[in-house]
mmCIF file of C-alpha atoms in Angstrom:
data_model
loop_
_atom_site.group_PDB
_atom_site.id
_atom_site.type_symbol
_atom_site.label_atom_id
_atom_site.label_comp_id
_atom_site.label_asym_id
_atom_site.label_seq_id
_atom_site.Cartn_x
_atom_site.Cartn_y
_atom_site.Cartn_z
ATOM 1 C CA MET A 1 0.102 132.651 -129.201
ATOM 2 C CA PHE A 2 -3.193 132.491 -127.342
ATOM 3 C CA THR A 3 -2.080 132.764 -123.735
ATOM 4 C CA ASP A 4 -3.813 134.127 -120.641
ATOM 5 C CA VAL A 5 -7.154 134.464 -122.349
ATOM 6 C CA ASN A 6 -10.656 133.195 -121.682
ATOM 7 C CA ILE A 7 -12.145 130.848 -124.255
ATOM 8 C CA VAL A 8 -15.900 131.262 -124.555
ATOM 9 C CA LEU A 9 -18.340 129.409 -126.777
ATOM 10 C CA MET A 10 -21.425 131.509 -127.599
ATOM 11 C CA THR A 11 -24.835 129.939 -127.826
ATOM 12 C CA PRO A 12 -27.285 130.946 -130.590
ATOM 13 C CA SER A 13 -29.099 133.166 -128.090
ATOM 14 C CA GLY A 14 -25.900 135.118 -127.515
ATOM 15 C CA GLY A 15 -25.187 133.860 -124.004
ATOM 16 C CA SER A 16 -22.008 132.067 -123.098
ATOM 17 C CA LYS A 17 -22.407 128.278 -122.872
ATOM 18 C CA ARG A 18 -19.313 127.768 -120.726
ATOM 19 C CA SER A 19 -16.055 129.597 -120.098
ATOM 20 C CA TYR A 20 -12.597 128.373 -119.133
ATOM 21 C CA HIS A 21 -9.391 130.202 -118.542
ATOM 22 C CA HIS A 22 -6.781 128.966 -120.985
ATOM 23 C CA GLY A 23 -4.665 127.500 -118.202
ATOM 24 C CA ASP A 24 -7.550 125.304 -117.042
ATOM 25 C CA LEU A 25 -8.789 124.093 -120.396
ATOM 26 C CA ARG A 26 -6.462 121.106 -120.628
ATOM 27 C CA ASN A 27 -7.800 119.660 -117.375
ATOM 28 C CA ALA A 28 -11.344 120.374 -118.495
ATOM 29 C CA LEU A 29 -10.716 118.419 -121.687
ATOM 30 C CA VAL A 30 -9.210 115.503 -119.760
ATOM 31 C CA ASP A 31 -12.248 115.499 -117.459
ATOM 32 C CA ALA A 32 -14.445 115.456 -120.542
ATOM 33 C CA ALA A 33 -12.447 112.568 -122.007
ATOM 34 C CA ALA A 34 -12.869 110.648 -118.761
ATOM 35 C CA GLN A 35 -16.620 111.241 -118.952
ATOM 36 C CA LEU A 36 -16.648 109.917 -122.505
ATOM 37 C CA ALA A 37 -14.676 106.877 -121.337
ATOM 38 C CA GLU A 38 -17.149 106.223 -118.535
ATOM 39 C CA GLU A 39 -20.021 106.220 -120.981
ATOM 40 C CA GLY A 40 -18.509 104.494 -123.995
ATOM 41 C CA GLY A 41 -14.988 103.287 -123.298
ATOM 42 C CA PRO A 42 -11.870 104.335 -125.226
ATOM 43 C CA ALA A 43 -13.616 104.282 -128.610
ATOM 44 C CA ALA A 44 -15.834 107.163 -127.504
ATOM 45 C CA ILE A 45 -12.922 109.537 -126.865
ATOM 46 C CA THR A 46 -12.330 112.143 -129.572
ATOM 47 C CA VAL A 47 -11.029 115.679 -129.383
ATOM 48 C CA ARG A 48 -14.216 117.071 -130.901
ATOM 49 C CA ALA A 49 -16.449 115.206 -128.453
ATOM 50 C CA ALA A 50 -14.341 116.349 -125.506
ATOM 51 C CA ALA A 51 -14.453 119.940 -126.780
ATOM 52 C CA ARG A 52 -18.231 119.748 -127.024
ATOM 53 C CA ILE A 53 -18.551 118.596 -123.406
ATOM 54 C CA ALA A 54 -16.059 121.207 -122.212
ATOM 55 C CA GLY A 55 -18.017 123.892 -124.034
ATOM 56 C CA VAL A 56 -15.227 125.092 -126.316
ATOM 57 C CA THR A 57 -14.513 124.952 -130.015
ATOM 58 C CA PRO A 58 -12.484 122.065 -131.468
ATOM 59 C CA THR A 59 -9.886 124.624 -132.522
ATOM 60 C CA ALA A 60 -9.357 125.601 -128.889
ATOM 61 C CA ALA A 61 -9.080 121.946 -127.874
ATOM 62 C CA TYR A 62 -6.499 121.213 -130.566
ATOM 63 C CA ARG A 63 -4.189 123.793 -129.013
ATOM 64 C CA HIS A 64 -3.807 121.386 -126.075
ATOM 65 C CA PHE A 65 -4.097 118.017 -127.820
ATOM 66 C CA GLU A 66 -2.814 117.669 -131.355
ATOM 67 C CA GLY A 67 -4.891 114.586 -131.972
ATOM 68 C CA HIS A 68 -6.888 111.679 -130.642
ATOM 69 C CA GLU A 69 -3.894 109.696 -129.372
ATOM 70 C CA GLN A 70 -2.686 112.473 -127.067
ATOM 71 C CA LEU A 71 -6.125 112.901 -125.531
ATOM 72 C CA LEU A 72 -6.530 109.130 -125.167
ATOM 73 C CA ASP A 73 -3.190 108.906 -123.342
ATOM 74 C CA ALA A 74 -4.325 111.634 -120.941
ATOM 75 C CA ALA A 75 -7.622 109.826 -120.397
ATOM 76 C CA LYS A 76 -5.753 106.596 -119.680
ATOM 77 C CA GLU A 77 -3.697 108.358 -117.017
ATOM 78 C CA ARG A 78 -6.858 109.768 -115.455
ATOM 79 C CA ALA A 79 -8.458 106.299 -115.487
ATOM 80 C CA MET A 80 -5.392 104.819 -113.763
ATOM 81 C CA GLU A 81 -5.556 107.536 -111.120
ATOM 82 C CA ARG A 82 -9.229 106.750 -110.512
ATOM 83 C CA MET A 83 -8.455 103.052 -110.252
ATOM 84 C CA GLY A 84 -5.695 103.730 -107.740
ATOM 85 C CA ALA A 85 -8.119 105.803 -105.671
ATOM 86 C CA ALA A 86 -10.668 102.958 -105.683
ATOM 87 C CA MET A 87 -8.016 100.530 -104.460
ATOM 88 C CA GLN A 88 -6.923 102.891 -101.702
ATOM 89 C CA VAL A 89 -10.517 103.132 -100.455
ATOM 90 C CA TYR A 90 -10.395 99.433 -99.663
ATOM 91 C CA VAL A 91 -6.966 99.684 -98.060
ATOM 92 C CA ARG A 92 -8.038 102.575 -95.819
ATOM 93 C CA ALA A 93 -11.122 100.623 -94.730
ATOM 94 C CA LEU A 94 -9.023 97.783 -93.271
ATOM 95 C CA PRO A 95 -9.150 97.400 -89.477
ATOM 96 C CA GLU A 96 -6.064 98.407 -87.521
ATOM 97 C CA THR A 97 -3.680 95.624 -86.536
ATOM 98 C CA ASP A 98 -0.262 95.416 -84.897
ATOM 99 C CA ASP A 99 0.528 92.184 -86.745
ATOM 100 C CA PRO A 100 2.696 93.095 -89.774
ATOM 101 C CA VAL A 101 1.891 89.817 -91.523
ATOM 102 C CA GLN A 102 -1.845 90.319 -91.141
ATOM 103 C CA ARG A 103 -1.507 93.918 -92.301
ATOM 104 C CA SER A 104 0.458 92.911 -95.408
ATOM 105 C CA LEU A 105 -1.918 90.099 -96.368
ATOM 106 C CA SER A 106 -5.004 92.227 -95.756
ATOM 107 C CA THR A 107 -3.544 95.032 -97.844
ATOM 108 C CA LEU A 108 -2.854 92.638 -100.699
ATOM 109 C CA ALA A 109 -6.433 91.327 -100.615
ATOM 110 C CA ALA A 110 -7.870 94.849 -100.354
ATOM 111 C CA ILE A 111 -5.873 95.986 -103.369
ATOM 112 C CA ALA A 112 -7.194 93.051 -105.382
ATOM 113 C CA ARG A 113 -10.782 93.727 -104.377
ATOM 114 C CA GLY A 114 -10.497 97.441 -105.077
ATOM 115 C CA TYR A 115 -9.129 96.688 -108.541
ATOM 116 C CA ILE A 116 -12.007 94.326 -109.335
ATOM 117 C CA GLN A 117 -14.578 96.696 -107.855
ATOM 118 C CA PHE A 118 -13.331 99.486 -110.110
ATOM 119 C CA ALA A 119 -13.569 97.262 -113.174
ATOM 120 C CA ARG A 120 -17.158 96.338 -112.361
ATOM 121 C CA SER A 121 -18.389 99.787 -111.365
ATOM 122 C CA GLU A 122 -16.467 101.741 -114.031
ATOM 123 C CA PRO A 123 -16.038 99.354 -116.984
ATOM 124 C CA GLY A 124 -15.577 102.178 -119.498
ATOM 125 C CA LEU A 125 -12.719 103.703 -117.519
ATOM 126 C CA PHE A 126 -11.254 100.259 -116.838
ATOM 127 C CA ARG A 127 -11.144 99.425 -120.545
ATOM 128 C CA THR A 128 -9.641 102.835 -121.256
ATOM 129 C CA ALA A 129 -6.926 102.379 -118.641
ATOM 130 C CA PHE A 130 -5.703 99.293 -120.457
ATOM 131 C CA GLN A 131 -6.156 100.459 -124.002
ATOM 132 C CA GLN A 132 -3.170 99.353 -126.107
ATOM 133 C CA GLY A 133 -0.105 101.521 -125.659
ATOM 134 C CA GLY A 134 0.988 103.697 -122.769
ATOM 135 C CA SER A 135 3.800 103.271 -120.307
ATOM 136 C CA ILE A 136 6.030 100.194 -120.222
ATOM 137 C CA LEU A 137 6.449 98.587 -116.819
ATOM 138 C CA ASP A 138 10.073 97.535 -117.030
ATOM 139 C CA GLY A 139 10.789 97.395 -113.304
ATOM 140 C CA GLU A 140 12.801 100.614 -113.489
ATOM 141 C CA THR A 141 10.551 103.297 -114.931
ATOM 142 C CA ILE A 142 7.101 103.567 -113.360
ATOM 143 C CA VAL A 143 5.159 106.663 -114.331
ATOM 144 C CA LYS A 144 2.988 108.543 -111.866
ATOM 145 C CA SER A 145 -0.232 107.172 -113.311
ATOM 146 C CA ASP A 146 0.751 103.545 -112.655
ATOM 147 C CA ILE A 147 -0.631 103.841 -109.120
ATOM 148 C CA PRO A 148 -2.290 100.384 -109.112
ATOM 149 C CA PHE A 149 0.975 98.683 -110.063
ATOM 150 C CA VAL A 150 2.924 100.666 -107.468
ATOM 151 C CA LEU A 151 0.420 99.757 -104.733
ATOM 152 C CA LEU A 152 0.690 96.069 -105.605
ATOM 153 C CA ALA A 153 4.497 96.104 -105.694
ATOM 154 C CA GLN A 154 4.658 97.823 -102.306
ATOM 155 C CA ALA A 155 2.266 95.303 -100.744
ATOM 156 C CA LEU A 156 4.428 92.430 -101.974
ATOM 157 C CA ASP A 157 7.593 94.140 -100.726
ATOM 158 C CA ASP A 158 5.946 94.476 -97.322
ATOM 159 C CA LEU A 159 5.135 90.766 -97.387
ATOM 160 C CA VAL A 160 8.816 90.026 -98.044
ATOM 161 C CA ALA A 161 9.757 92.251 -95.108
ATOM 162 C CA THR A 162 7.611 90.087 -92.808
ATOM 163 C CA GLY A 163 9.423 86.955 -93.963
ATOM 164 C CA MET A 164 6.229 85.375 -95.310
ATOM 165 C CA LEU A 165 7.203 85.793 -98.960
ATOM 166 C CA THR A 166 10.754 84.696 -99.660
ATOM 167 C CA ARG A 167 13.085 86.925 -101.633
ATOM 168 C CA GLU A 168 13.577 84.035 -104.020
ATOM 169 C CA TYR A 169 9.916 84.196 -105.063
ATOM 170 C CA ARG A 170 9.561 87.985 -105.031
ATOM 171 C CA PRO A 171 10.764 88.737 -108.608
ATOM 172 C CA MET A 172 7.773 89.062 -110.958
ATOM 173 C CA ALA A 173 5.330 88.193 -108.160
ATOM 174 C CA GLU A 174 3.329 91.289 -109.056
ATOM 175 C CA ILE A 175 2.824 89.929 -112.582
ATOM 176 C CA THR A 176 1.371 86.723 -111.131
ATOM 177 C CA ALA A 177 -1.020 88.623 -108.859
ATOM 178 C CA TRP A 178 -1.894 91.149 -111.546
ATOM 179 C CA SER A 179 -2.671 88.416 -114.079
ATOM 180 C CA ALA A 180 -5.075 86.674 -111.700
ATOM 181 C CA VAL A 181 -6.887 89.838 -110.616
ATOM 182 C CA HIS A 182 -7.002 91.402 -114.076
ATOM 183 C CA GLY A 183 -8.266 88.157 -115.568
ATOM 184 C CA PHE A 184 -11.018 87.943 -112.964
ATOM 185 C CA SER A 185 -11.928 91.571 -113.690
ATOM 186 C CA ASN A 186 -12.225 90.961 -117.414
ATOM 187 C CA LEU A 187 -14.284 87.815 -116.902
ATOM 188 C CA SER A 188 -16.674 89.706 -114.644
ATOM 189 C CA ILE A 189 -17.340 92.577 -117.074
ATOM 190 C CA ASP A 190 -16.773 91.119 -120.555
ATOM 191 C CA GLY A 191 -16.875 87.375 -119.968
ATOM 192 C CA PRO A 192 -19.201 84.670 -118.635
ATOM 193 C CA LEU A 193 -18.922 85.852 -115.018
ATOM 194 C CA ARG A 194 -20.741 89.105 -115.834
ATOM 195 C CA ASP A 195 -24.105 87.339 -115.550
ATOM 196 C CA TRP A 196 -23.361 85.556 -112.282
ATOM 197 C CA PRO A 197 -25.354 86.558 -109.195
ATOM 198 C CA GLU A 198 -23.432 88.466 -106.534
ATOM 199 C CA HIS A 199 -23.148 85.576 -104.095
ATOM 200 C CA MET A 200 -21.593 83.279 -106.716
ATOM 201 C CA LEU A 201 -19.197 85.976 -107.873
ATOM 202 C CA GLU A 202 -18.150 86.602 -104.276
ATOM 203 C CA GLN A 203 -17.526 82.899 -103.713
ATOM 204 C CA ALA A 204 -15.402 82.696 -106.848
ATOM 205 C CA LEU A 205 -13.449 85.797 -105.849
ATOM 206 C CA ALA A 206 -12.819 84.542 -102.318
ATOM 207 C CA ARG A 207 -11.573 81.240 -103.723
ATOM 208 C CA MET A 208 -9.305 82.957 -106.226
ATOM 209 C CA LEU A 209 -7.794 85.133 -103.489
ATOM 210 C CA ASP A 210 -7.294 82.095 -101.254
ATOM 211 C CA ILE A 211 -5.423 80.210 -103.981
ATOM 212 C CA LEU A 212 -3.389 83.303 -104.836
ATOM 213 C CA GLY A 213 -2.492 83.902 -101.190
ATOM 214 C CA ARG A 214 -1.462 80.305 -100.649
ATOM 215 C CA GLY A 215 0.739 80.548 -103.691
ATOM 216 C CA PHE A 216 2.651 83.351 -101.982
ATOM 217 C CA VAL A 217 2.781 82.185 -98.351
ATOM 218 C CA GLY A 218 1.762 78.516 -98.433
ATOM 219 C CA ASP A 219 -0.238 76.889 -95.662
ATOM 220 C CA ALA A 220 0.676 79.750 -93.320
ATOM 221 C CA LEU A 221 -2.291 81.585 -94.844
ATOM 222 C CA ALA A 222 -4.585 79.386 -92.731
ATOM 223 C CA HIS A 223 -3.435 81.290 -89.631
ATOM 224 C CA TYR A 224 -4.403 84.719 -90.980
ATOM 225 C CA ASP A 225 -7.531 86.523 -92.119
ATOM 226 C CA PHE A 226 -7.341 87.065 -95.859
ATOM 227 C CA VAL A 227 -10.940 88.270 -96.126
ATOM 228 C CA THR A 228 -11.941 91.859 -96.904
ATOM 229 C CA PRO A 229 -15.433 93.342 -97.414
ATOM 230 C CA ALA A 230 -17.369 91.848 -100.308
ATOM 231 C CA ILE A 231 -17.309 93.723 -103.598
ATOM 232 C CA PRO A 232 -20.201 96.189 -103.981
ATOM 233 C CA SER A 233 -22.856 95.818 -106.613
ATOM 234 C CA SER A 234 -21.584 96.429 -110.143
ATOM 235 C CA GLY A 235 -23.780 99.513 -110.279
ATOM 236 C CA SER A 236 -22.027 101.215 -107.358
ATOM 237 C CA SER A 237 -18.683 102.944 -107.090
ATOM 238 C CA THR A 238 -16.273 103.866 -104.332
ATOM 239 C CA THR A 239 -14.432 106.389 -106.464
ATOM 240 C CA ALA A 240 -16.892 109.195 -105.985
#
């Protein structure tokens, strides 16, 4: 077996193009797959293309990923991690409050905005994250990479703890919220909303969040601030 060795690809001039220790090559290939996803979505991810970016031979790459599907799964996990990080940026930016209801509602809105921001600033990674296949969210088994889903579920649990969302309406509430936010995301990158000016998109998003919030807590939402910072331009990113 090839263990504890350096893998080096030589350039025609004889110099080394790039070198990785064997133990680090898998992560380098996943990083390369994420780069391919950023630029071209899931269809751009291949083992050979990732090997080329990482600066190793395809043979070396195939020791870590037997085929395209394994590398795509790893890229999907990386995309989910990046999405979770984008959502947490919005949550961390929320102002401090001692009101648990306000904190729970603001967190829910921030999570939604972070999700949509990621879709608009990183459409290739967003499409890769939701490429067909992957983990099954069955309410019992949530894999580490399902950070966005975990964040949403926790925010809704916190809302139940405040008494604003009844336990009767808690089951599957995350699917309702996810459907609304994911649908808005898709419309804004692959649908008719992609050509809307920022101010119109912001108005539509604010209205969607208002309707979603009222669906969870009713007219009580009128007594709380459910507004978070506007989504950045589609050309910017908070994941860097």
